Coordinates of C-alpha atoms (C1' of nucleotides) in Angstrom, one line a residue:
Chain A
M768 CA 9.6 103.5 2.1
T769 CA 10.6 102.3 5.5
T770 CA 12.1 104.7 7.9
A771 CA 14.6 103.0 10.1
P772 CA 14.2 103.4 13.8
T773 CA 17.1 105.1 15.5
T774 CA 18.9 102.1 17.1
H775 CA 22.3 102.9 18.4
T776 CA 23.4 99.3 18.8
S777 CA 23.1 96.4 16.5
P778 CA 20.4 94.0 17.5
E779 CA 22.8 91.1 16.9
P780 CA 25.2 91.3 19.9
G781 CA 26.6 87.8 19.3
A782 CA 27.9 88.7 15.8
P783 CA 31.6 89.7 15.5
R784 CA 32.0 93.5 15.5
H785 CA 33.8 93.7 12.3
F786 CA 35.0 97.1 11.3
I787 CA 32.0 98.0 9.2
R788 CA 29.6 97.3 12.0
Q789 CA 31.8 99.3 14.3
L790 CA 31.8 102.2 11.8
I791 CA 28.0 102.1 11.6
D792 CA 27.7 101.9 15.4
Q793 CA 29.8 105.1 15.5
D794 CA 27.7 106.8 12.8
L795 CA 24.5 106.0 14.6
A796 CA 25.9 107.2 17.9
A797 CA 26.9 110.4 16.2
G798 CA 23.4 110.8 14.9
K799 CA 24.4 110.7 11.3
R800 CA 21.7 110.5 8.6
D801 CA 19.0 110.3 11.2
G802 CA 20.2 107.0 12.4
Q803 CA 19.3 105.3 9.1
V804 CA 21.2 102.4 7.5
I805 CA 20.5 102.2 3.8
T806 CA 22.8 100.0 1.7
R807 CA 22.8 98.7 -1.8
F808 CA 24.1 95.7 -3.8
P809 CA 25.2 97.1 -7.2
P810 CA 26.0 94.4 -9.7
E811 CA 26.9 95.1 -13.3
P812 CA 24.6 92.9 -15.4
N813 CA 27.5 91.5 -17.4
G814 CA 28.0 88.1 -15.9
Y815 CA 26.7 85.7 -13.3
L816 CA 27.0 86.1 -9.6
H817 CA 29.5 84.0 -7.7
I818 CA 30.4 83.2 -4.1
G819 CA 32.4 86.5 -3.9
H820 CA 29.2 88.4 -4.7
A821 CA 27.5 86.4 -2.0
K822 CA 29.8 87.9 0.5
S823 CA 28.8 91.4 -0.6
I824 CA 25.1 90.5 -0.8
C825 CA 25.1 89.0 2.7
L826 CA 27.0 92.0 4.0
N827 CA 24.8 94.7 2.4
F828 CA 21.4 93.0 3.0
G829 CA 22.5 91.6 6.3
L830 CA 23.6 95.0 7.7
A831 CA 20.4 96.6 6.5
K832 CA 18.3 93.9 8.2
E833 CA 20.4 94.0 11.4
Y834 CA 20.1 97.8 11.8
G835 CA 16.4 98.0 10.7
G836 CA 17.2 99.7 7.4
R837 CA 17.0 98.5 3.9
C838 CA 19.1 97.4 1.0
H839 CA 18.5 98.3 -2.6
L840 CA 19.2 96.1 -5.6
R841 CA 20.7 98.4 -8.2
Y842 CA 22.3 97.5 -11.5
D843 CA 25.3 99.4 -12.4
D844 CA 24.4 99.4 -16.1
T845 CA 26.5 102.3 -17.5
N846 CA 28.5 100.4 -20.0
P847 CA 26.1 98.8 -22.6
A848 CA 29.0 97.2 -24.4
A849 CA 29.1 94.4 -21.9
E850 CA 25.7 94.3 -20.4
D851 CA 22.6 92.2 -21.2
V852 CA 19.1 91.5 -19.8
E853 CA 20.0 87.8 -19.6
Y854 CA 22.1 88.7 -16.6
V855 CA 19.5 90.9 -15.0
D856 CA 17.1 88.0 -14.5
A857 CA 19.8 85.6 -13.4
I858 CA 21.1 88.0 -10.8
E859 CA 17.6 88.5 -9.3
A860 CA 17.1 84.8 -9.1
D861 CA 20.4 84.3 -7.4
V862 CA 19.9 87.1 -4.8
R863 CA 16.4 85.7 -4.1
W864 CA 17.7 82.2 -3.8
L865 CA 20.3 83.4 -1.3
G866 CA 17.4 84.5 0.8
F867 CA 17.3 88.3 0.4
D868 CA 14.6 90.7 -0.6
W869 CA 14.9 94.2 -1.9
G870 CA 11.2 94.9 -1.7
H871 CA 10.3 97.6 -4.3
H872 CA 13.8 99.1 -4.1
H873 CA 14.9 97.7 -7.4
Y874 CA 16.8 100.2 -9.5
F875 CA 19.0 100.7 -12.5
A876 CA 21.7 103.4 -12.8
S877 CA 20.3 103.8 -16.3
D878 CA 17.1 105.1 -14.6
Y879 CA 19.2 108.1 -13.6
F880 CA 20.7 109.0 -17.0
E881 CA 18.6 112.2 -17.3
A882 CA 19.5 113.2 -13.7
L883 CA 23.1 112.3 -14.3
Y884 CA 23.2 114.5 -17.4
G885 CA 21.8 117.3 -15.3
Y886 CA 24.5 117.0 -12.7
A887 CA 27.1 117.0 -15.4
V888 CA 25.7 120.2 -16.7
E889 CA 25.9 121.6 -13.2
L890 CA 29.6 120.7 -13.0
I891 CA 30.2 122.4 -16.4
E892 CA 28.4 125.5 -15.3
K893 CA 30.5 125.7 -12.2
G894 CA 33.6 125.4 -14.4
L895 CA 34.4 122.0 -12.9
A896 CA 34.1 119.9 -16.1
Y897 CA 35.0 120.4 -19.7
V898 CA 34.7 118.7 -23.0
C899 CA 38.0 117.3 -24.1
D900 CA 38.9 116.5 -27.6
L901 CA 42.0 114.4 -26.8
S902 CA 41.7 110.8 -27.8
A903 CA 42.0 108.1 -25.2
E904 CA 45.4 107.3 -26.6
A905 CA 46.5 110.9 -26.5
F906 CA 45.3 111.6 -23.0
K907 CA 47.4 108.7 -21.7
D908 CA 50.5 110.9 -22.2
Y909 CA 48.8 113.9 -20.6
R910 CA 47.8 111.9 -17.6
G911 CA 51.4 111.2 -16.7
V912 CA 52.6 108.4 -14.5
P913 CA 52.3 108.0 -10.7
T914 CA 55.7 109.4 -10.1
R915 CA 55.4 112.3 -12.5
P916 CA 52.6 114.9 -12.7
G917 CA 50.5 115.1 -15.8
T918 CA 50.0 117.9 -18.3
E919 CA 46.8 119.9 -18.8
S920 CA 44.7 119.1 -21.8
P921 CA 44.5 121.9 -24.4
S922 CA 40.7 121.7 -23.9
R923 CA 41.0 122.4 -20.2
N924 CA 40.2 126.1 -20.3
R925 CA 37.5 125.9 -22.9
P926 CA 34.8 128.5 -21.9
V927 CA 31.8 127.3 -20.0
A928 CA 29.4 128.3 -22.8
E929 CA 31.3 126.3 -25.3
N930 CA 31.5 123.3 -23.0
L931 CA 27.8 123.5 -22.5
D932 CA 27.2 123.6 -26.2
L933 CA 29.6 120.8 -27.0
F934 CA 28.2 118.5 -24.3
Q935 CA 24.7 119.1 -25.5
R936 CA 25.8 118.2 -29.0
M937 CA 27.5 115.1 -27.7
R938 CA 24.2 114.1 -26.4
A939 CA 22.5 115.0 -29.6
G940 CA 24.7 112.6 -31.5
E941 CA 26.6 115.2 -33.6
F942 CA 30.0 113.6 -33.0
A943 CA 31.6 110.3 -33.7
D944 CA 32.3 107.8 -31.0
G945 CA 35.4 108.8 -29.1
Q946 CA 35.6 112.2 -30.7
Y947 CA 35.0 114.0 -27.4
V948 CA 34.7 113.1 -23.7
L949 CA 33.5 115.1 -20.7
R950 CA 36.2 115.4 -18.1
A951 CA 36.1 116.6 -14.5
K952 CA 38.5 119.5 -14.0
I953 CA 40.4 118.5 -10.9
D954 CA 44.2 118.3 -10.6
M955 CA 46.6 117.0 -13.3
A956 CA 49.3 116.9 -10.7
S957 CA 47.5 114.8 -8.1
P958 CA 49.4 111.8 -6.8
N959 CA 46.1 110.0 -7.2
L960 CA 45.7 109.2 -10.9
H961 CA 41.9 109.1 -10.5
L962 CA 41.9 112.8 -9.8
R963 CA 43.8 113.8 -12.9
D964 CA 40.8 115.0 -14.8
P965 CA 38.9 111.7 -15.0
T966 CA 36.5 111.0 -17.8
L967 CA 32.9 111.5 -16.8
Y968 CA 31.1 110.8 -20.1
R969 CA 32.0 109.1 -23.3
I970 CA 30.3 108.8 -26.7
K971 CA 29.2 105.2 -27.4
R972 CA 26.7 104.3 -30.1
I973 CA 25.7 101.0 -28.5
H974 CA 22.2 99.8 -27.9
H975 CA 21.5 99.8 -24.2
H976 CA 19.5 96.9 -22.7
R977 CA 17.0 99.3 -21.1
T978 CA 17.3 102.7 -22.7
G979 CA 17.7 101.4 -26.2
D980 CA 19.1 104.0 -28.5
Q981 CA 17.9 106.9 -26.5
W982 CA 21.4 107.8 -25.5
C983 CA 24.7 107.9 -27.3
I984 CA 26.7 109.2 -24.4
Y985 CA 27.1 107.1 -21.3
P986 CA 28.4 108.1 -17.8
M987 CA 31.5 106.5 -16.3
Y988 CA 31.3 104.4 -13.1
D989 CA 32.9 107.0 -10.9
F990 CA 30.4 109.7 -12.0
A991 CA 27.3 107.5 -12.0
H992 CA 27.9 105.4 -8.9
G993 CA 28.2 108.0 -6.2
I994 CA 25.3 110.1 -7.6
S995 CA 23.1 107.0 -7.8
D996 CA 23.9 106.3 -4.2
A997 CA 23.0 109.9 -3.3
I998 CA 19.8 109.9 -5.3
E999 CA 18.7 106.7 -3.5
G1000 CA 19.7 108.1 -0.1
I1001 CA 22.2 105.4 0.5
T1002 CA 24.0 105.9 3.8
H1003 CA 26.8 103.4 3.5
S1004 CA 28.1 102.5 0.1
I1005 CA 30.1 99.4 0.6
C1006 CA 32.5 98.2 -2.1
T1007 CA 35.7 96.2 -2.5
L1008 CA 39.3 97.3 -1.8
E1009 CA 40.3 98.2 -5.3
F1010 CA 37.9 101.2 -5.1
E1011 CA 39.7 102.7 -2.2
V1012 CA 41.7 105.0 -4.5
H1013 CA 38.5 106.1 -6.1
R1014 CA 37.0 107.4 -2.9
P1015 CA 38.5 110.9 -3.2
L1016 CA 36.8 111.1 -6.6
Y1017 CA 33.6 109.8 -5.2
D1018 CA 33.7 112.5 -2.6
W1019 CA 34.8 115.2 -4.9
I1020 CA 31.9 114.6 -7.2
L1021 CA 29.3 114.6 -4.4
D1022 CA 30.9 117.7 -2.8
H1023 CA 30.5 119.7 -6.0
I1024 CA 27.0 119.1 -7.1
S1025 CA 23.6 119.7 -5.4
V1026 CA 22.7 116.1 -4.4
P1027 CA 20.4 115.5 -1.4
C1028 CA 23.0 113.6 0.6
H1029 CA 26.6 112.4 0.7
P1030 CA 26.8 108.6 1.3
Q1031 CA 30.0 107.2 2.8
Q1032 CA 32.0 104.8 0.7
I1033 CA 33.5 101.9 2.7
E1034 CA 35.9 99.3 1.3
F1035 CA 36.4 95.7 2.3
A1036 CA 38.5 92.8 1.0
R1037 CA 36.9 90.6 -1.6
L1038 CA 36.7 86.9 -1.1
N1039 CA 39.3 84.5 -2.4
L1040 CA 38.6 80.8 -2.2
T1041 CA 41.1 78.0 -2.7
Y1042 CA 41.0 75.7 -5.7
T1043 CA 38.9 78.0 -7.8
V1044 CA 39.0 81.3 -9.7
M1045 CA 36.7 84.2 -9.0
S1046 CA 37.0 86.7 -11.8
K1047 CA 34.1 87.0 -14.2
R1048 CA 36.4 87.0 -17.1
R1049 CA 38.1 83.8 -16.2
L1050 CA 34.8 82.2 -15.3
L1051 CA 33.4 83.2 -18.7
N1052 CA 36.5 81.7 -20.3
L1053 CA 35.9 78.4 -18.5
V1054 CA 32.4 78.3 -20.0
R1055 CA 33.4 79.5 -23.5
E1056 CA 36.3 77.1 -23.8
G1057 CA 34.2 74.2 -22.6
Y1058 CA 36.1 73.4 -19.5
V1059 CA 32.8 73.3 -17.7
S1060 CA 29.3 72.7 -19.1
G1061 CA 28.0 76.2 -18.3
W1062 CA 27.8 79.0 -15.8
D1063 CA 25.7 76.6 -13.6
D1064 CA 28.1 73.7 -13.8
P1065 CA 28.2 72.3 -10.3
R1066 CA 32.0 72.8 -10.2
M1067 CA 31.7 76.5 -10.7
P1068 CA 31.9 79.0 -7.8
T1069 CA 28.8 80.8 -9.3
L1070 CA 25.7 80.9 -7.2
C1071 CA 23.8 79.1 -9.9
G1072 CA 26.5 76.5 -10.0
M1073 CA 26.3 76.0 -6.2
R1074 CA 22.5 75.9 -6.3
R1075 CA 22.7 73.1 -8.9
R1076 CA 25.4 71.4 -6.9
G1077 CA 23.1 71.4 -3.9
Y1078 CA 24.7 73.9 -1.6
P1079 CA 21.9 75.2 0.7
P1080 CA 21.6 79.0 0.7
A1081 CA 21.6 78.9 4.5
A1082 CA 25.1 77.3 4.4
I1083 CA 26.4 80.1 2.1
R1084 CA 25.0 82.7 4.5
T1085 CA 26.6 81.0 7.5
F1086 CA 29.9 80.8 5.6
C1087 CA 29.7 84.5 4.7
E1088 CA 29.3 85.4 8.3
T1089 CA 32.1 83.0 9.4
I1090 CA 34.7 84.5 7.1
G1091 CA 34.3 88.0 8.6
V1092 CA 35.0 91.3 6.9
T1093 CA 38.4 92.9 6.9
K1094 CA 40.6 95.3 4.9
Y1095 CA 43.4 92.8 4.0
D1096 CA 43.5 90.2 1.3
S1097 CA 43.1 86.6 2.3
M1098 CA 42.6 83.2 0.8
T1099 CA 39.8 81.3 2.5
E1100 CA 40.0 77.5 2.4
M1101 CA 37.3 75.7 0.5
E1102 CA 37.0 73.4 3.6
L1103 CA 35.4 76.2 5.5
L1104 CA 32.6 76.5 3.0
E1105 CA 32.3 72.7 2.9
H1106 CA 32.0 72.7 6.6
S1107 CA 29.0 75.0 6.5
V1108 CA 27.4 72.9 3.8
R1109 CA 27.9 69.7 5.8
A1110 CA 26.6 71.3 9.0
E1111 CA 23.4 72.5 7.2
L1112 CA 22.8 69.3 5.3
N1113 CA 23.5 67.1 8.3
R1114 CA 20.7 69.0 10.1
T1115 CA 18.2 69.0 7.3
S1116 CA 18.7 66.2 4.8
L1117 CA 16.9 62.9 4.6
R1118 CA 19.1 59.8 4.8
R1119 CA 19.0 57.2 2.0
L1120 CA 20.9 54.1 1.0
A1121 CA 22.8 54.2 -2.2
V1122 CA 25.7 52.1 -3.6
L1123 CA 28.0 54.0 -5.9
D1124 CA 30.3 51.2 -6.9
P1125 CA 28.1 48.1 -6.7
L1126 CA 29.4 44.7 -5.7
R1127 CA 27.0 41.8 -5.9
V1128 CA 26.3 39.8 -2.8
V1129 CA 24.3 36.6 -2.8
I1130 CA 22.9 35.5 0.6
T1131 CA 23.4 31.8 0.9
N1132 CA 20.9 31.1 3.6
S1133 CA 18.2 32.8 1.5
E1134 CA 15.3 31.0 3.1
D1135 CA 16.0 33.3 6.1
A1136 CA 16.4 36.4 4.0
E1137 CA 14.2 36.1 1.1
R1138 CA 12.3 39.3 1.4
H1139 CA 12.1 41.4 4.4
V1140 CA 11.1 45.0 4.9
V1141 CA 13.3 46.8 7.2
E1142 CA 12.7 50.1 8.8
A1143 CA 15.2 52.9 8.2
V1144 CA 15.5 56.3 10.0
N1145 CA 15.1 59.3 7.8
N1146 CA 17.1 61.7 9.7
P1147 CA 18.7 60.9 13.1
E1148 CA 19.1 64.7 13.7
D1149 CA 15.4 65.3 13.3
E1150 CA 12.9 62.9 14.8
T1151 CA 10.0 64.5 13.0
A1152 CA 11.4 63.2 9.7
G1153 CA 10.2 59.7 10.7
K1154 CA 11.0 56.4 9.3
R1155 CA 10.6 54.5 6.0
P1156 CA 10.4 50.9 4.9
V1157 CA 13.2 49.5 2.8
A1158 CA 13.1 46.2 1.0
F1159 CA 15.8 43.7 1.9
T1160 CA 16.2 40.7 -0.5
S1161 CA 18.5 37.7 -0.8
E1162 CA 20.6 39.4 -3.4
I1163 CA 22.0 42.8 -2.6
Y1164 CA 24.7 45.2 -3.6
I1165 CA 27.3 46.7 -1.3
D1166 CA 30.1 49.1 -2.2
R1167 CA 33.3 47.7 -3.4
A1168 CA 35.2 49.9 -1.0
D1169 CA 33.5 48.0 1.8
F1170 CA 35.1 44.7 0.9
A1171 CA 38.8 43.8 1.0
E1172 CA 40.1 40.5 0.0
E1173 CA 43.2 41.1 2.1
P1174 CA 42.1 43.6 4.7
P1175 CA 44.7 46.1 5.9
P1176 CA 45.2 46.5 9.6
K1177 CA 42.2 48.1 11.4
Y1178 CA 40.0 47.5 8.4
F1179 CA 36.6 46.9 10.0
R1180 CA 34.5 46.2 7.0
L1181 CA 33.8 42.9 5.1
A1182 CA 36.6 40.4 4.3
P1183 CA 36.7 36.7 3.7
G1184 CA 35.5 35.0 6.8
K1185 CA 34.6 38.3 8.4
S1186 CA 31.3 39.9 9.4
V1187 CA 29.8 43.3 9.2
R1188 CA 26.5 44.8 10.2
L1189 CA 24.2 45.9 7.3
R1190 CA 22.7 49.2 8.1
Y1191 CA 19.2 48.5 9.5
A1192 CA 19.3 44.9 8.3
G1193 CA 21.2 42.4 10.4
F1194 CA 24.6 40.9 9.7
L1195 CA 26.6 39.6 6.8
T1196 CA 29.4 37.0 7.0
C1197 CA 31.5 36.5 3.9
E1198 CA 31.8 32.8 3.1
R1199 CA 33.1 32.7 -0.4
V1200 CA 34.5 35.1 -3.0
E1201 CA 33.9 34.5 -6.7
K1202 CA 36.4 36.1 -9.0
D1203 CA 36.7 36.6 -12.8
A1204 CA 38.9 33.9 -14.1
V1205 CA 40.8 36.2 -16.4
T1206 CA 41.0 39.6 -14.7
G1207 CA 40.8 38.4 -11.1
T1208 CA 38.2 41.0 -10.3
V1209 CA 35.9 40.1 -7.5
Q1210 CA 32.5 39.3 -9.0
T1211 CA 30.2 38.1 -6.3
L1212 CA 30.3 37.6 -2.6
Y1213 CA 28.5 34.6 -1.1
C1214 CA 27.5 35.5 2.4
R1215 CA 25.6 34.2 5.3
W1216 CA 22.9 36.5 6.8
D1217 CA 21.9 36.8 10.4
P1218 CA 19.0 38.8 11.7
P1219 CA 19.6 41.9 14.0
E1220 CA 18.7 39.8 17.0
A1221 CA 21.8 37.6 16.4
K1222 CA 24.0 40.3 17.9
V1223 CA 27.0 39.3 15.9
K1224 CA 30.1 41.1 17.2
V1225 CA 31.2 43.5 14.5
K1226 CA 33.1 46.8 14.4
A1227 CA 31.5 48.3 11.3
T1228 CA 28.2 48.9 9.7
I1229 CA 28.0 49.2 5.9
H1230 CA 25.3 50.4 3.6
W1231 CA 23.6 48.3 0.9
V1232 CA 20.8 48.2 -1.5
S1233 CA 18.5 45.4 -2.7
A1234 CA 19.4 44.0 -6.1
S1235 CA 15.8 43.7 -7.3
A1236 CA 14.1 46.5 -5.3
S1237 CA 16.5 49.3 -6.3
A1238 CA 16.9 51.7 -9.1
C1239 CA 19.8 52.7 -11.3
A1240 CA 21.0 56.3 -11.1
E1241 CA 23.6 58.4 -12.7
V1242 CA 25.8 59.9 -10.0
R1243 CA 28.2 62.8 -10.7
L1244 CA 31.1 63.0 -8.4
Y1245 CA 33.0 66.2 -8.1
D1246 CA 36.5 67.1 -7.1
R1247 CA 38.2 70.5 -7.0
L1248 CA 38.2 72.4 -10.3
F1249 CA 41.9 73.1 -10.0
T1250 CA 44.8 71.0 -8.9
V1251 CA 46.4 73.8 -6.9
A1252 CA 45.0 76.0 -4.1
D1253 CA 45.8 79.2 -5.9
P1254 CA 45.6 78.8 -9.6
M1255 CA 46.6 82.4 -10.2
D1256 CA 49.7 82.2 -8.2
D1257 CA 51.9 80.4 -10.7
P1258 CA 53.7 82.9 -13.0
E1259 CA 54.9 80.0 -15.2
R1260 CA 51.6 78.5 -16.0
D1261 CA 48.2 79.8 -17.2
Y1262 CA 45.4 78.9 -14.9
T1263 CA 43.8 76.8 -17.6
E1264 CA 46.8 74.5 -17.4
L1265 CA 46.0 73.9 -13.8
I1266 CA 42.5 72.6 -14.3
N1267 CA 41.9 69.3 -12.6
P1268 CA 41.2 66.8 -15.4
D1269 CA 39.4 64.5 -12.9
S1270 CA 37.1 67.2 -11.4
L1271 CA 34.1 65.2 -12.8
R1272 CA 33.5 61.5 -12.5
V1273 CA 30.3 59.9 -13.6
V1274 CA 29.3 56.5 -12.1
Q1275 CA 26.2 54.3 -12.4
A1276 CA 24.9 53.7 -9.0
R1277 CA 22.2 51.6 -7.4
V1278 CA 19.9 53.5 -5.2
E1279 CA 16.8 52.9 -3.0
S1280 CA 13.9 52.7 -5.3
A1281 CA 12.1 55.6 -3.7
L1282 CA 15.0 57.8 -4.9
A1283 CA 14.0 57.3 -8.5
E1284 CA 11.1 59.7 -8.1
A1285 CA 13.0 62.4 -6.0
E1286 CA 12.2 66.0 -6.9
P1287 CA 14.8 68.1 -8.7
G1288 CA 16.9 70.1 -6.3
E1289 CA 16.2 67.8 -3.4
A1290 CA 19.3 66.9 -1.3
F1291 CA 19.9 63.6 0.5
Q1292 CA 22.6 62.1 2.6
F1293 CA 23.6 58.8 1.0
E1294 CA 24.6 57.2 4.3
R1295 CA 28.3 56.8 4.8
V1296 CA 29.0 58.4 1.4
G1297 CA 28.0 62.0 1.2
Y1298 CA 25.4 64.5 0.3
F1299 CA 23.7 64.3 -3.1
C1300 CA 21.3 66.5 -4.9
V1301 CA 18.9 65.7 -7.7
D1302 CA 20.2 67.5 -10.7
A1303 CA 17.7 70.1 -11.7
K1304 CA 18.5 69.9 -15.4
D1305 CA 19.2 66.4 -16.4
S1306 CA 17.3 64.3 -13.9
R1307 CA 14.1 62.6 -15.0
P1308 CA 11.5 60.6 -13.1
G1309 CA 12.6 57.0 -13.3
A1310 CA 16.0 58.1 -14.6
P1311 CA 17.5 60.1 -11.8
V1312 CA 20.7 62.0 -11.9
F1313 CA 22.4 63.0 -8.6
N1314 CA 25.1 65.5 -8.1
Q1315 CA 27.5 65.0 -5.2
V1316 CA 27.2 68.1 -3.0
V1317 CA 30.1 67.2 -0.7
A1318 CA 31.4 63.9 0.6
L1319 CA 31.0 62.9 4.2
K1320 CA 34.2 63.3 6.3
D1321 CA 36.1 60.1 6.4
S1322 CA 38.6 59.5 9.2
W1323 CA 39.5 56.0 8.0
K1324 CA 43.0 55.9 6.5
P1325 CA 44.4 52.7 5.2
G1326 CA 47.9 53.4 6.5
K1327 CA 46.8 54.2 10.0
T1328 CA 47.6 51.7 12.7
Chain B
rU816 C1' 62.3 104.9 -6.4
rG817 C1' 54.6 108.5 -6.4
rC818 C1' 50.0 107.7 -3.8
rC819 C1' 46.5 104.7 -1.0
rG820 C1' 45.6 100.4 2.0
rG821 C1' 47.3 96.3 4.9
rA822 C1' 50.2 92.5 8.2
rU823 C1' 47.6 87.8 14.7
rG824 C1' 48.8 79.7 14.4
rG825 C1' 48.5 75.8 8.2
rU826 C1' 43.7 78.8 6.9
rG827 C1' 39.7 82.4 8.2
rU828 C1' 39.1 85.7 12.3
rA829 C1' 38.6 88.0 17.7
rA830 C1' 40.9 90.8 21.5
rC831 C1' 40.4 98.4 20.7
rG832 C1' 46.5 99.6 26.9
rG833 C1' 45.4 94.5 31.4
rU834 C1' 45.0 86.1 30.9
rA835 C1' 46.3 86.1 22.9
rG836 C1' 40.3 83.6 22.3
rC837 C1' 37.0 81.2 18.5
rA838 C1' 36.1 78.4 13.9
rC839 C1' 38.1 75.4 9.9
rA840 C1' 42.0 72.0 8.9
rG841 C1' 45.5 68.5 11.5
rC842 C1' 46.5 65.0 15.5
rA843 C1' 44.8 61.9 19.8
rG844 C1' 40.8 59.8 22.5
rA845 C1' 35.5 58.8 24.0
rC846 C1' 30.8 57.4 22.0
rU847 C1' 28.4 55.3 17.9
rC848 C1' 23.7 50.3 13.8
rU849 C1' 26.7 56.2 9.2
rG850 C1' 34.9 55.1 10.3
rA851 C1' 29.3 60.6 9.8
rA852 C1' 27.4 63.6 13.6
rU853 C1' 28.4 64.6 18.8
rC854 C1' 31.9 65.1 22.9
rU855 C1' 37.0 65.6 25.1
rG856 C1' 42.0 66.7 24.7
rU857 C1' 45.9 68.7 21.7
rU858 C1' 50.2 70.7 18.1
rU859 C1' 51.0 75.5 15.8
rG860 C1' 50.5 82.6 16.2
rU861 C1' 50.9 88.8 17.3
rC862 C1' 56.2 90.8 10.3
rU863 C1' 61.2 93.0 12.3
rA864 C1' 63.9 96.5 15.4
rG865 C1' 63.7 100.3 18.7
rG866 C1' 60.6 103.5 22.0
rU867 C1' 56.4 105.1 25.5
rU868 C1' 54.2 102.5 29.8
rC869 C1' 53.7 99.2 36.0
rA870 C1' 51.7 96.7 31.5
rA871 C1' 51.8 96.8 24.1
rA872 C1' 48.8 92.5 19.1
rU873 C1' 46.8 97.3 20.5
rC874 C1' 50.1 103.7 21.1
rC875 C1' 54.9 106.2 18.7
rU876 C1' 59.3 105.8 15.2
rA877 C1' 62.0 103.3 11.5
rG878 C1' 62.3 99.3 8.5
rU879 C1' 60.5 94.7 5.9
rC880 C1' 56.9 92.3 3.2
rC881 C1' 52.0 92.0 0.7
rG882 C1' 47.9 94.2 -2.1
rG883 C1' 45.7 98.2 -5.1
rC884 C1' 46.1 102.5 -8.6
rA885 C1' 48.4 105.1 -14.9
rA886 C1' 40.1 102.0 -19.5
rC887 C1' 36.5 106.6 -23.2
rC888 C1' 35.6 99.0 -17.7
rA889 C1' 33.0 98.2 -13.2

RNA sequence: UGCCGGAUGGUGUAACGGUAGCACAGCAGACUCUGAAUCUGUUUGUCUAGGUUCAAAUCCUAGUCCGGCAACCA
């Protein structure tokens, strides 16, 4: 265990002083908890992590690192009905991938079941909890509504000894599921519904992913969470805004039992991103209904989806710092995330030539252009990335978008009679256009080639690929998953009706031959097109599959004068 | 019409009684063997009404609007 040094200011002075950092600064200045900062990331293993969780992960692990403390990974596995080991492994992989390390501080709330039981007994002994025989349905009426106080349960004044006996028998499995619950005895008239004798334990005969059938009673979140925090010595228990009304209960529980410390719950606003949905339930639905290929579909806002898409973890971390931390709801534009991704990939990715929509070009003066090897820069942002040879032949492909039979104003690319520069490989002048007699589609361009020394006056450079010395590749192009910025905002239509039918487009591209052997997960910039990542699942040596990470920005607009 | 929280450009945020700043997006330009990157410039903002103060995004009062809360979910 690491004991944090007593630092009274954050070692990251450049970072924005969002309210949680300010709060911690104050706590440290006041000498609270010996100047320690111990946080935790507490996922429930019932689904995959998404970019919203990344905000929480970056916050919790980031704060711990910043203040020289530590962050625990703890599974909130108190409801076996929804939880599964499948998710435990996936969550760990995602947190690691994001770049964080919990060391040996890897816990499960289920590790504390025995301790939790003991604290429940303590509460009963103090007359602060009772076994209630009201059904969930029945208690609904007793609880009352926000504007009206509730009614006390008939079980409320059950003697301590009887409560103790009943609770012990609940554990022993003498009762049916739902027959009894353990309740905190707080205040049925409280304006905060969570204080109206909340359930602490329920009977559930469900196999738990870790404790098996050892228990048939399981603690509720509100009871388990704060105590787990206290057991682990958490100093700042950071959660999302909807738990704000739970805080009085969090504090009540810790105030009435003999725990070693009383962590402070702090709430922040969860992340909302445009053109996607973020709830586990809806994400699960997208998977189950086949709208996407799985949790790791590159269109999903899940961390595994983003990993497969090719988003660098560093970009996600930068993004999470950029969006800040506040207490009010907001909707962050996807463009901000994409900006972080482009910035990172621009810095790090190797450049390659690839033609997504190939148009055949025959070089007419082929004696000059038969077969050259040109030298291409691997990454202009990083000199150490070096250069590579690229084959240039008398028959090449260019992108259809780079030729216009009738060029609009300010179109700088290839057109009949016009010239362009070929990236790293001289110049092309279009002499003749061959079209399909029936459809009128342009089939082949016949062009004259001039070497780089020719210094032909051109206003554009286009990318290309040799026809013979290139490879075929499947390229998956992605667009937003939904057609509207906030799919949950339309009361008239279900979010599934707003799914973008064109969010995935698959094309057969021609790529530099070296790309055929690229490693899964490797990301490249296809010059002038975008960033692309070798698909980790479907790509094979010799039969590569690329996922579009994000397109390059394109300031060219046809209508522009 | 109960309780809790909140409100700064199109979006995300900063300013903690003293010049409303930054980033994204947009627009315009410079540069360019990527119409990328980079650089420059620029449009747009303190929810409303009162009050305190030499001075208010910031403090006070009232209102408006938004979010959350009535699982044996987390």
